[in-house]
Short mmCIF file of C-alpha atoms in Angstrom, two decimals:
data_model
loop_
_atom_site.label_atom_id
_atom_site.label_comp_id
_atom_site.label_asym_id
_atom_site.label_seq_id
_atom_site.Cartn_x
_atom_site.Cartn_y
_atom_site.Cartn_z
CA UNK A 8 23.62 -66.53 40.09
CA UNK A 9 22.22 -67.45 36.67
CA UNK A 10 24.15 -70.72 36.73
CA UNK A 11 22.77 -71.53 40.17
CA UNK A 12 19.17 -70.92 38.99
CA UNK A 13 19.80 -72.97 35.84
CA UNK A 14 21.18 -75.90 37.88
CA UNK A 15 18.15 -75.79 40.19
CA UNK A 16 15.79 -75.77 37.21
CA UNK A 17 17.54 -78.77 35.64
CA UNK A 18 17.30 -80.72 38.91
CA UNK A 19 13.55 -80.01 39.18
CA UNK A 20 13.02 -81.06 35.57
CA UNK A 21 14.85 -84.36 36.10
CA UNK A 22 12.77 -85.37 39.12
CA UNK A 23 9.96 -87.77 38.22
CA UNK A 24 6.51 -86.23 38.39
CA UNK A 25 3.79 -88.19 40.14
CA UNK A 26 0.50 -88.36 38.28
CA UNK A 27 -2.11 -86.09 39.76
CA UNK A 28 -4.87 -87.83 41.69
CA UNK A 29 -8.44 -87.10 40.62
CA UNK A 30 -10.49 -85.34 43.23
CA UNK A 31 -13.16 -87.56 44.76
CA UNK A 32 -16.79 -86.55 44.23
CA UNK A 33 -18.40 -84.55 47.05
CA UNK A 34 -21.96 -85.63 46.38
CA UNK A 35 -24.06 -87.84 44.13
CA UNK A 36 -24.76 -84.83 41.88
CA UNK A 37 -21.03 -84.79 41.04
CA UNK A 38 -21.46 -88.31 39.62
CA UNK A 39 -24.88 -88.33 37.93
CA UNK A 40 -25.75 -86.05 35.04
CA UNK A 41 -27.81 -82.88 35.28
CA UNK A 42 -30.79 -84.44 33.51
CA UNK A 43 -30.78 -87.67 35.55
CA UNK A 44 -34.06 -88.06 37.43
CA UNK A 45 -33.40 -91.39 39.23
CA UNK A 46 -30.37 -93.41 40.28
CA UNK A 47 -29.92 -96.90 41.67
CA UNK A 48 -27.44 -98.03 44.32
CA UNK A 49 -26.56 -101.73 44.56
CA UNK A 50 -24.48 -103.60 47.11
CA UNK A 51 -23.62 -107.24 47.72
CA UNK A 52 -21.98 -109.23 50.49
CA UNK A 53 -21.25 -112.80 51.43
CA UNK A 54 -19.91 -114.94 54.23
CA UNK A 55 -17.37 -117.51 53.14
CA UNK A 56 -17.77 -119.61 56.28
CA UNK A 57 -21.28 -120.73 55.28
CA UNK A 58 -21.39 -119.57 51.65
CA UNK A 59 -24.39 -117.26 52.17
CA UNK A 60 -24.73 -114.25 49.91
CA UNK A 61 -27.02 -111.28 49.65
CA UNK A 62 -27.67 -108.35 47.38
CA UNK A 63 -29.47 -105.10 48.04
CA UNK A 64 -30.51 -102.29 45.75
CA UNK A 65 -32.31 -99.00 46.28
CA UNK A 66 -33.85 -96.46 43.95
CA UNK A 67 -33.42 -92.76 44.73
CA UNK A 68 -34.68 -89.50 43.26
CA UNK A 69 -32.24 -86.88 42.01
CA UNK A 70 -32.73 -85.06 45.34
CA UNK A 71 -31.62 -88.18 47.24
CA UNK A 72 -35.05 -89.32 48.46
CA UNK A 73 -35.29 -93.10 48.86
CA UNK A 74 -38.12 -94.29 46.59
CA UNK A 75 -37.82 -98.09 46.73
#
């Protein structure tokens, strides 16, 4: 029985271990610091067919209220 357990342990040790994936944030407070009062979100897009582009940004309070 000991040999069987040892063989199983060796097989588990030899198997490659996948790196653990970080857990995604649940909310903006998981990303910004405790003392952060404001945060900015920016986004951009474009259409290659006519080469038009646009950018948008918004300023939010720590509570998530849209300010600008």
